PDB file of C-alpha atoms and ligand atoms in Angstrom:
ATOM      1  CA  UNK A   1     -16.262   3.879  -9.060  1.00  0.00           C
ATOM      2  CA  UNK A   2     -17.040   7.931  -9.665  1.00  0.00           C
ATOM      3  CA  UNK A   3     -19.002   9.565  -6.770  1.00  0.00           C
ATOM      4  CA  UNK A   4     -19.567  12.545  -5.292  1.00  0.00           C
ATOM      5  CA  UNK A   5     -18.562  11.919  -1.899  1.00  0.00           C
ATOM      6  CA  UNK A   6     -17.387   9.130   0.741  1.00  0.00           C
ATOM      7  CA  UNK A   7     -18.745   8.609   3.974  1.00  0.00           C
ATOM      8  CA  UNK A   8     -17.214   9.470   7.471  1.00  0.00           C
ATOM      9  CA  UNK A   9     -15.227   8.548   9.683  1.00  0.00           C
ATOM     10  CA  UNK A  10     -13.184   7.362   6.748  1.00  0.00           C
ATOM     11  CA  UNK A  11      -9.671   5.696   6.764  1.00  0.00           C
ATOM     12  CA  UNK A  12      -7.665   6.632   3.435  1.00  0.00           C
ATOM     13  CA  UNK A  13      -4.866   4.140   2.782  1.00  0.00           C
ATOM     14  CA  UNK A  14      -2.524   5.746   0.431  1.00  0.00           C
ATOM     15  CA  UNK A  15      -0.126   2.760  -0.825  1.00  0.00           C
ATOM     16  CA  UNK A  16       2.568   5.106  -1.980  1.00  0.00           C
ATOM     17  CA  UNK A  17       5.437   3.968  -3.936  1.00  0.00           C
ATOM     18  CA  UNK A  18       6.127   0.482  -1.837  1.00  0.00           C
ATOM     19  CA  UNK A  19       7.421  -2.509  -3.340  1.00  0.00           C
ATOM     20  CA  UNK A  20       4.661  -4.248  -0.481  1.00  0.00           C
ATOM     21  CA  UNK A  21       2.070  -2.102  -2.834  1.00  0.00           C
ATOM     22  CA  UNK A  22       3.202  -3.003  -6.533  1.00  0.00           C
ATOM     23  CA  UNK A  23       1.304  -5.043  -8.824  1.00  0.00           C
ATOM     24  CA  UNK A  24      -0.297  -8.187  -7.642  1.00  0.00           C
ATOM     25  CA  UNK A  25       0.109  -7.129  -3.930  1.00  0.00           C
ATOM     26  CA  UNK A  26      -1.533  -3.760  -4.697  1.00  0.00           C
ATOM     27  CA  UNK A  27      -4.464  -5.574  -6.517  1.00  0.00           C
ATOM     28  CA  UNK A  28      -4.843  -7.751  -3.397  1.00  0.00           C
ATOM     29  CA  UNK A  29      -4.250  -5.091  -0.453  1.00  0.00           C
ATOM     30  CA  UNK A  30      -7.283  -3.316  -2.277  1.00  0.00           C
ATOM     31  CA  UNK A  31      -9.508  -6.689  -2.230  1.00  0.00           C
ATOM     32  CA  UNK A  32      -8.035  -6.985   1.406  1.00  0.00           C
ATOM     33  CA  UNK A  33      -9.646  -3.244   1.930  1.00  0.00           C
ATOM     34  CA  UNK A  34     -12.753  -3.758   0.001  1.00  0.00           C
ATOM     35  CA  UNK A  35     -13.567  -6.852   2.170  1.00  0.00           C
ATOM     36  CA  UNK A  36     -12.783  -5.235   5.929  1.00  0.00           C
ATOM     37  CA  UNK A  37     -15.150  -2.339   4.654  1.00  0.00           C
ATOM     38  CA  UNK A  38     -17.681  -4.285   3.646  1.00  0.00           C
ATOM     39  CA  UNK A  39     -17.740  -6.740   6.506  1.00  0.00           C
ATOM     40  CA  UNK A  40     -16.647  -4.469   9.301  1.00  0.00           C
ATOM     41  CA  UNK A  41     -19.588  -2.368   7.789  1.00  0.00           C
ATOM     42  CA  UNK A  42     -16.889   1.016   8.042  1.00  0.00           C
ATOM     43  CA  UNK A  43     -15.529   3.357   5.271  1.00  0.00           C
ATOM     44  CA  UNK A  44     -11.648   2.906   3.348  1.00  0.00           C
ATOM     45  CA  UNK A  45     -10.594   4.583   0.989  1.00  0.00           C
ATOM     46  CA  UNK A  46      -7.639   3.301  -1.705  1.00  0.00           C
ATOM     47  CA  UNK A  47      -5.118   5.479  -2.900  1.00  0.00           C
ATOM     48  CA  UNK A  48      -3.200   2.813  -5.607  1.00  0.00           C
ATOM     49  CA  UNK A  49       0.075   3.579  -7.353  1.00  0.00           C
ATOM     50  CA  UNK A  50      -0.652   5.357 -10.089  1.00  0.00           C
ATOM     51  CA  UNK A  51      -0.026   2.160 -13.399  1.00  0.00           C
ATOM     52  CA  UNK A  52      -2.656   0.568 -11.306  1.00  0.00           C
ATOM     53  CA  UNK A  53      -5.498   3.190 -10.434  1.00  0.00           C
ATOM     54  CA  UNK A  54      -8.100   1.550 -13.582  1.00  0.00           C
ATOM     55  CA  UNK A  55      -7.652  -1.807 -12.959  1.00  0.00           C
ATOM     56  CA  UNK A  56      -8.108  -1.562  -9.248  1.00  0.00           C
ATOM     57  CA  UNK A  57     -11.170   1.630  -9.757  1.00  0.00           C
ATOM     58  CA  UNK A  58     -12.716  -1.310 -11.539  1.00  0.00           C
ATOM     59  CA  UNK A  59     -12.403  -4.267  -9.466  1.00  0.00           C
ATOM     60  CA  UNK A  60     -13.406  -2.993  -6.140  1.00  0.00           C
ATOM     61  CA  UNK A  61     -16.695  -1.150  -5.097  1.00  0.00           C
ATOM     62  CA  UNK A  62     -14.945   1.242  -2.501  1.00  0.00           C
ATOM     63  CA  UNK A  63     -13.380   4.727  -3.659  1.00  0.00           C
ATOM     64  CA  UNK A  64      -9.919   4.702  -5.227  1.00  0.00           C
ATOM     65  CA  UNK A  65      -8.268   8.086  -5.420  1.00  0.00           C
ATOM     66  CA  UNK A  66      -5.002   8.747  -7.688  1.00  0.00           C
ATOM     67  CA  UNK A  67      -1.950  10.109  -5.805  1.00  0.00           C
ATOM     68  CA  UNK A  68      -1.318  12.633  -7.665  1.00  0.00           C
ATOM     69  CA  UNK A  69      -2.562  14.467 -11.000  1.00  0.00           C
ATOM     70  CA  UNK A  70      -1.046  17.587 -12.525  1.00  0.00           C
ATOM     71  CA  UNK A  71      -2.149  20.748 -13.079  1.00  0.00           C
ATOM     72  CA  UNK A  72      -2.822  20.077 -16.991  1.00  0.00           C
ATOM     73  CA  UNK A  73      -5.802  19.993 -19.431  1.00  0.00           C
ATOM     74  CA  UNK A  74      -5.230  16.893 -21.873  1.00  0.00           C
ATOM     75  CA  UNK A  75      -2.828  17.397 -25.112  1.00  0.00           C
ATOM     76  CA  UNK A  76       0.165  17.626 -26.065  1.00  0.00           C
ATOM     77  CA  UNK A  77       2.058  16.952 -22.163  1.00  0.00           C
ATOM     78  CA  UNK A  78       4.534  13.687 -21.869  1.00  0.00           C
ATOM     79  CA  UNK A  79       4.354  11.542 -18.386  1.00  0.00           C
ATOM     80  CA  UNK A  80       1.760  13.775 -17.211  1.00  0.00           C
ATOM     81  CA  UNK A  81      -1.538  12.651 -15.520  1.00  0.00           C
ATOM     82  CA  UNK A  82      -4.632  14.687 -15.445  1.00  0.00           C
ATOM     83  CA  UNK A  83      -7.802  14.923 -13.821  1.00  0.00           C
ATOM     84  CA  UNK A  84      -9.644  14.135 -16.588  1.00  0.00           C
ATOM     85  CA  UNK A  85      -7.447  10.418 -17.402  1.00  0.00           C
ATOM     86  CA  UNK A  86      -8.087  10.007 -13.545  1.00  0.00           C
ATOM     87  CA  UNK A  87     -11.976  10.427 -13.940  1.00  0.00           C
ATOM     88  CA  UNK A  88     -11.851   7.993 -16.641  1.00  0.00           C
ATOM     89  CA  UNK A  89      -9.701   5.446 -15.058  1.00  0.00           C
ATOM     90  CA  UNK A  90     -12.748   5.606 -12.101  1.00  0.00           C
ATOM     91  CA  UNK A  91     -11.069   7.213  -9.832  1.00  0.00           C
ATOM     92  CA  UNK A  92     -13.481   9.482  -6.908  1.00  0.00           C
ATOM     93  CA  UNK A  93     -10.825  12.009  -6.681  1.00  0.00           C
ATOM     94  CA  UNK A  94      -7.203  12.075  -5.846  1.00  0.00           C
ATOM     95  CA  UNK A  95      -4.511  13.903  -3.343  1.00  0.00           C
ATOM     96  CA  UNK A  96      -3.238  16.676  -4.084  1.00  0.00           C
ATOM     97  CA  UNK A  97      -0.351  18.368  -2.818  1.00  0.00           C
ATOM     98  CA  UNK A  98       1.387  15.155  -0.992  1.00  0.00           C
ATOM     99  CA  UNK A  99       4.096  15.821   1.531  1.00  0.00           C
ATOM    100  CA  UNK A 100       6.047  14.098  -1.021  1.00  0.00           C
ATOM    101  CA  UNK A 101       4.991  15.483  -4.481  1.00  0.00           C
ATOM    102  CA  UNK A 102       4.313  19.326  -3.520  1.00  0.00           C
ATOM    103  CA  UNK A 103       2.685  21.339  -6.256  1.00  0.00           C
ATOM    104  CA  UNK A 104       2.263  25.785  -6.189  1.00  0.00           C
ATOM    105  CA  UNK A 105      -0.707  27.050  -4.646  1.00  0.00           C
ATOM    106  CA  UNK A 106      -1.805  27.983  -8.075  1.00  0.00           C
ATOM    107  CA  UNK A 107      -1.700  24.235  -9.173  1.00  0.00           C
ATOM    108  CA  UNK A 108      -3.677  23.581  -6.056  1.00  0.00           C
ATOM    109  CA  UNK A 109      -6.364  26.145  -6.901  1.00  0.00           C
ATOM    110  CA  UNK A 110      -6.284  24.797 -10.709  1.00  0.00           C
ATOM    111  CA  UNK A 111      -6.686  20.911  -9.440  1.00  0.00           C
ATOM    112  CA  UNK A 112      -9.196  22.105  -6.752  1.00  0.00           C
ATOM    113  CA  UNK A 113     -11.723  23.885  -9.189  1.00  0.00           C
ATOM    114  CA  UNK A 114     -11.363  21.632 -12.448  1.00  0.00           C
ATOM    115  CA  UNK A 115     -11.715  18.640 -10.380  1.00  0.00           C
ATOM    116  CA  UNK A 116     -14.758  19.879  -8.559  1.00  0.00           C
ATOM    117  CA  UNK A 117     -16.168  20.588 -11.731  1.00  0.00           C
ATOM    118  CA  UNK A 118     -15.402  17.085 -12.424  1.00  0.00           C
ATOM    119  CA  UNK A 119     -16.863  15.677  -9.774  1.00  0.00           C
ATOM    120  CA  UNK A 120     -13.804  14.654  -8.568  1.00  0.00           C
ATOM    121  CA  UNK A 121     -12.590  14.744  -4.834  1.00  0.00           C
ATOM    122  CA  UNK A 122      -9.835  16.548  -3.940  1.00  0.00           C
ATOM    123  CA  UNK A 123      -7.927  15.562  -0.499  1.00  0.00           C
ATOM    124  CA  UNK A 124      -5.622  18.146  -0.457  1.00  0.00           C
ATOM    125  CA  UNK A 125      -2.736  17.712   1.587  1.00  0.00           C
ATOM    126  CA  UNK A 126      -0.854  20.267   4.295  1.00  0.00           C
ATOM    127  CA  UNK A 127       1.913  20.581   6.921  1.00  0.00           C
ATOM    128  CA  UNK A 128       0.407  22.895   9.640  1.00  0.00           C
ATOM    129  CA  UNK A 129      -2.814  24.841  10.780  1.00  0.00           C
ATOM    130  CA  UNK A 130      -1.634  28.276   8.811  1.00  0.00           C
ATOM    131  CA  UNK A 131      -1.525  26.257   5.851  1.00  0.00           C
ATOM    132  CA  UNK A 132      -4.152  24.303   6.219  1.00  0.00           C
ATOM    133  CA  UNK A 133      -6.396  27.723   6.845  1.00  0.00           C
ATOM    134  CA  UNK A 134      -5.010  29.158   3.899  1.00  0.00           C
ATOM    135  CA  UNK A 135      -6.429  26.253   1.568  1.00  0.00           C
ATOM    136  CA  UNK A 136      -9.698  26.192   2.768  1.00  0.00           C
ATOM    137  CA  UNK A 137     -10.245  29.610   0.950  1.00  0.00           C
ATOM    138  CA  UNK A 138      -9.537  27.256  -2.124  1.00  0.00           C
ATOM    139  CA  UNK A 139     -12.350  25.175  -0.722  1.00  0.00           C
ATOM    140  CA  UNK A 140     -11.811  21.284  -1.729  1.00  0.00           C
ATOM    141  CA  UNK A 141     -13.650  18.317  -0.612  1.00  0.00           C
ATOM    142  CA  UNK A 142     -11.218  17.518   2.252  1.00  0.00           C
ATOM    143  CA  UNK A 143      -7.884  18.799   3.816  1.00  0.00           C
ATOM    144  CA  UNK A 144      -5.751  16.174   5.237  1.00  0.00           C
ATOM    145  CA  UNK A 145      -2.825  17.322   7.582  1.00  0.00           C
ATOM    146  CA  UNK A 146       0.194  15.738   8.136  1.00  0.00           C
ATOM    147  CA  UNK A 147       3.496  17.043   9.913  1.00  0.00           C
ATOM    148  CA  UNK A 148       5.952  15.711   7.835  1.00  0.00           C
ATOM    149  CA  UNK A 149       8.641  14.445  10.130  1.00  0.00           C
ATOM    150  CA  UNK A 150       6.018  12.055  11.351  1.00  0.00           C
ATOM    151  CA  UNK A 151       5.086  10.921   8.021  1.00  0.00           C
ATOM    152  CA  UNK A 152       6.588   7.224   8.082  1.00  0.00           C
ATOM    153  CA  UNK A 153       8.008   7.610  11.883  1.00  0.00           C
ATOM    154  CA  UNK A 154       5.257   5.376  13.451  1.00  0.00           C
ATOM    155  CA  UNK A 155       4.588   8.442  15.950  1.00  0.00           C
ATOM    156  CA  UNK A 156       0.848   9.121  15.361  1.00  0.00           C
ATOM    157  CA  UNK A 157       0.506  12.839  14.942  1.00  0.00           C
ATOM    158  CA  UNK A 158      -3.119  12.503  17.151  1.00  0.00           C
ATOM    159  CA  UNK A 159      -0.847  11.199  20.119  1.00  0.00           C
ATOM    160  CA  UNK A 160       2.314  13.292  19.235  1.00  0.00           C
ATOM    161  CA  UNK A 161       0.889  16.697  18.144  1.00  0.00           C
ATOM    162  CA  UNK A 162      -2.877  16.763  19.185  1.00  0.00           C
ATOM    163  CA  UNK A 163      -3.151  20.246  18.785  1.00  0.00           C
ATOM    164  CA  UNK A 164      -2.188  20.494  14.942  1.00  0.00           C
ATOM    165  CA  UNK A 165      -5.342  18.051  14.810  1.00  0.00           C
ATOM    166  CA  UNK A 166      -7.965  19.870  17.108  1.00  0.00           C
ATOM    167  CA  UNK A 167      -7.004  23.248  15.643  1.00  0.00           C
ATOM    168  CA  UNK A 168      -6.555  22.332  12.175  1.00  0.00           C
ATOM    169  CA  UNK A 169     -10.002  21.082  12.445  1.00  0.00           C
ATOM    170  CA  UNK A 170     -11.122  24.632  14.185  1.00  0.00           C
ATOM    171  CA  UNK A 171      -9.373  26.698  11.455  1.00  0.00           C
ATOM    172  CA  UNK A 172     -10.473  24.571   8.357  1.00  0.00           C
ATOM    173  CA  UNK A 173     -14.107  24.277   9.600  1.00  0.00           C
ATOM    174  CA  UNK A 174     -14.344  27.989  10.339  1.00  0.00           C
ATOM    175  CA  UNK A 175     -13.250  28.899   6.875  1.00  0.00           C
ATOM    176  CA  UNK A 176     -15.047  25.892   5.103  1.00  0.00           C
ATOM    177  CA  UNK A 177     -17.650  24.438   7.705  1.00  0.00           C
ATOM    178  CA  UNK A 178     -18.348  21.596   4.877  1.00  0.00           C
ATOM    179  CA  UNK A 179     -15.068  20.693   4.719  1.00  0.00           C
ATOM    180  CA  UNK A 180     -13.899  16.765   5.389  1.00  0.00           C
ATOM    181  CA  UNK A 181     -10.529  17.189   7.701  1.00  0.00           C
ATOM    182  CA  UNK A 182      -8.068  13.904   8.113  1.00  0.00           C
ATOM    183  CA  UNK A 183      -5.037  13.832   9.732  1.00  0.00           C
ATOM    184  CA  UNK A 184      -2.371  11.491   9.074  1.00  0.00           C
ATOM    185  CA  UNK A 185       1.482  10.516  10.193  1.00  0.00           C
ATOM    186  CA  UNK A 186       2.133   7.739  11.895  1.00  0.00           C
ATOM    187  CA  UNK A 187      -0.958   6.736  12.223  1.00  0.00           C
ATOM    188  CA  UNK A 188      -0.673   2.458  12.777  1.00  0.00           C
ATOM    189  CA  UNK A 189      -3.482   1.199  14.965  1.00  0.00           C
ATOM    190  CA  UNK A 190      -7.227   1.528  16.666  1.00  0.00           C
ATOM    191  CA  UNK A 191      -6.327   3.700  19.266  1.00  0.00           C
ATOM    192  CA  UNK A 192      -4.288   6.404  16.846  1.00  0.00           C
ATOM    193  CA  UNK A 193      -7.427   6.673  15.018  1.00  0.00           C
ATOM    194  CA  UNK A 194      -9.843   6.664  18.225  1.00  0.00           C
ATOM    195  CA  UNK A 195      -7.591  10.005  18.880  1.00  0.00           C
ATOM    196  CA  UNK A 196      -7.749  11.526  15.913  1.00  0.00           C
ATOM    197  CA  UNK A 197     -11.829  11.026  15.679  1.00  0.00           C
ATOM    198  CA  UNK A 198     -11.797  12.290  19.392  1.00  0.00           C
ATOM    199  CA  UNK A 199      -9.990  15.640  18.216  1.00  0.00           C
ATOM    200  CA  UNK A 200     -12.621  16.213  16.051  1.00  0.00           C
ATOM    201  CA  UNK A 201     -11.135  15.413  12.498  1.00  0.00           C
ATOM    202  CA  UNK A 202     -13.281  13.217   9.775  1.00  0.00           C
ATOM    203  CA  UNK A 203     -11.027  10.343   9.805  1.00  0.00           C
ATOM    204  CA  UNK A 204      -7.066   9.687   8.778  1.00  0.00           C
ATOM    205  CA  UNK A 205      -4.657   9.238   6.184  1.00  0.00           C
ATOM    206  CA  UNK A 206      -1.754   6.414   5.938  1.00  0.00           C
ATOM    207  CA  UNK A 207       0.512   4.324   4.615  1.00  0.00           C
ATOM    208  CA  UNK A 208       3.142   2.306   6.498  1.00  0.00           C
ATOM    209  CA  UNK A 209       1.253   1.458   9.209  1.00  0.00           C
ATOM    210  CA  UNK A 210      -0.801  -0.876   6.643  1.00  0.00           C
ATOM    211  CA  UNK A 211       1.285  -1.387   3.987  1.00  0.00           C
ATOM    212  CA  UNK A 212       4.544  -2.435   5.421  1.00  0.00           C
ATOM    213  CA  UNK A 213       2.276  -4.742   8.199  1.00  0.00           C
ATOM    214  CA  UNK A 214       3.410  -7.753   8.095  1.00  0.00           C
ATOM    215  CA  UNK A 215      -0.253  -9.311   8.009  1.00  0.00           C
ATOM    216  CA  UNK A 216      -1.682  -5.789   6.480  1.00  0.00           C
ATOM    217  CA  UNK A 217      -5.169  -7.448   6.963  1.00  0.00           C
ATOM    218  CA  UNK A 218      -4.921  -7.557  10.754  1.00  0.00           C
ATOM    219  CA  UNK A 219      -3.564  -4.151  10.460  1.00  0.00           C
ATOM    220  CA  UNK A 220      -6.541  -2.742   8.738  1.00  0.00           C
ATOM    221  CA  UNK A 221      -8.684  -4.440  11.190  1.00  0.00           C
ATOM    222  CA  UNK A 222      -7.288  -3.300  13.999  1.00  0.00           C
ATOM    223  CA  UNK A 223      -7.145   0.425  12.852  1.00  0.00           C
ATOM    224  CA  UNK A 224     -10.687   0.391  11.824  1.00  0.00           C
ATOM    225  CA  UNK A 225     -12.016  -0.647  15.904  1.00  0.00           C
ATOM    226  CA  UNK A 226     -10.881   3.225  16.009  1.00  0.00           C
ATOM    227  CA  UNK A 227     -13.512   5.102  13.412  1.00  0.00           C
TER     228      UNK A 227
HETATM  229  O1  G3P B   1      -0.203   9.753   2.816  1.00  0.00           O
HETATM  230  C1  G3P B   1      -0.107   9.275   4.107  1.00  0.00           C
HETATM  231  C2  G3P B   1       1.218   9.467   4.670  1.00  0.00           C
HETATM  232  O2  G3P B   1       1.986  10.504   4.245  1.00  0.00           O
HETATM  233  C3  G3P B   1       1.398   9.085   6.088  1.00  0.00           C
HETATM  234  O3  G3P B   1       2.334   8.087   6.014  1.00  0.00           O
HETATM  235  O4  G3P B   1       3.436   6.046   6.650  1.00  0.00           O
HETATM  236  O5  G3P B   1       3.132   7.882   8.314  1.00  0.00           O
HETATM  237  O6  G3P B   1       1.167   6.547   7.573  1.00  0.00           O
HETATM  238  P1  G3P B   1       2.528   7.094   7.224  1.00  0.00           P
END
């Protein structure tokens, strides 16, 4: 499903590279997502491994984002993945700038402005509040902090580092007042999102705390009593 934007408070569930999150499990953490937004009546977001972005764009009705896309027009490029292959596979937009796949900040202004162009969403990914400032000026849908030693650590940067949240908010709003501001790391249950909604950011980014749940459905449910 293409749109133009996704509602808030939002929780984005980037499934990474995790066995938990390959293949058949993928397909059926996305149903599992798809089904606690529709009944809980709240918004998720999907971020699927890459091989399985179409099939899973088309078989649930909430937005899937890729995980990455280069900073390419189509042609002649080998293992590459654009915006435009993204867009087609139904994707709403896609991260940019992961903790864990970094890209120039000219590849960030280039994915920014052709995706917006698009209409794709762009949650563009950063480490701390001076960074985060500086890509608001690039102006993309949404700006999703995350300290990167928390990444993974279980330590919810809205209980561990408040003020990167409340200020990254300030910063990014100041520059961009329409901008949508997450904050993820660590993030694994109700109350670590009921802090980061509390400092002021549009909702949160993860990954462990769902996918490596061992009953990621009770997981989800319990993170979403937060938004
Ligand atoms: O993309 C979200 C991510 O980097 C945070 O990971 O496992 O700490 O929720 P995690």
């Amino acid at each position: 499903m293409n749109s133009t934007k996704i509602g808030t408070p939002v929780i984005v569930l980037n499934v990474k590279s995790y066995a938990e999150s390959m293949g058949r499990r993928g397909f059926e953490l996305a149903k599992v997502c798809e089904d606690v937004a529709t009944k809980q009546g709240v918004n998720i977001a999907i971020c699927p491994q890459q091989v399985e972005l179409a099939k899973i764009a088309s078989a649930v009705n909430i937005p899937c984002f890729a995980q990455h896309v280069d900073a390419l027009e189509p042609g002649s490029h080998t293992g590459f993945v654009t915006l435009e292959s993204v867009r087609e596979a139904g994707a709403t937009g896609t991260l940019v700038n992961h903790s864990e796949h970094r890209l120039r900040i000219a590849d960030i202004d280039f994915i920014v402005r052709r995706a917006s162009a698009l209409n794709l969403l762009t949650i563009v990914c950063t480490n701390n509040i001076a960074v985060s400032r500086a890509v608001a000026e690039l102006k993309p849908y949404s700006i999703a902090v995350e300290p990167p030693e928390l990444i993974g650590s279980g330590r919810a940067v809205s209980k561990v580092d408040p003020e990167i949240v409340s200020k990254t908010v300030e910063e990014v709003k100041a520059v961009y007042s329409d901008c949508v501001v997450l904050c993820g790391a660590g993030i694994t249950n109700g109350e670590d999102v009921r802090a980061a909604i509390n400092l002021g950011a549009d909702g949160v980014l993860l990954a462990s705390g769902v996918v490596k749940a061992k009953d990621q459905r009770a997981a989800l449910l319990d993170l979403v009593t937060g938004l």
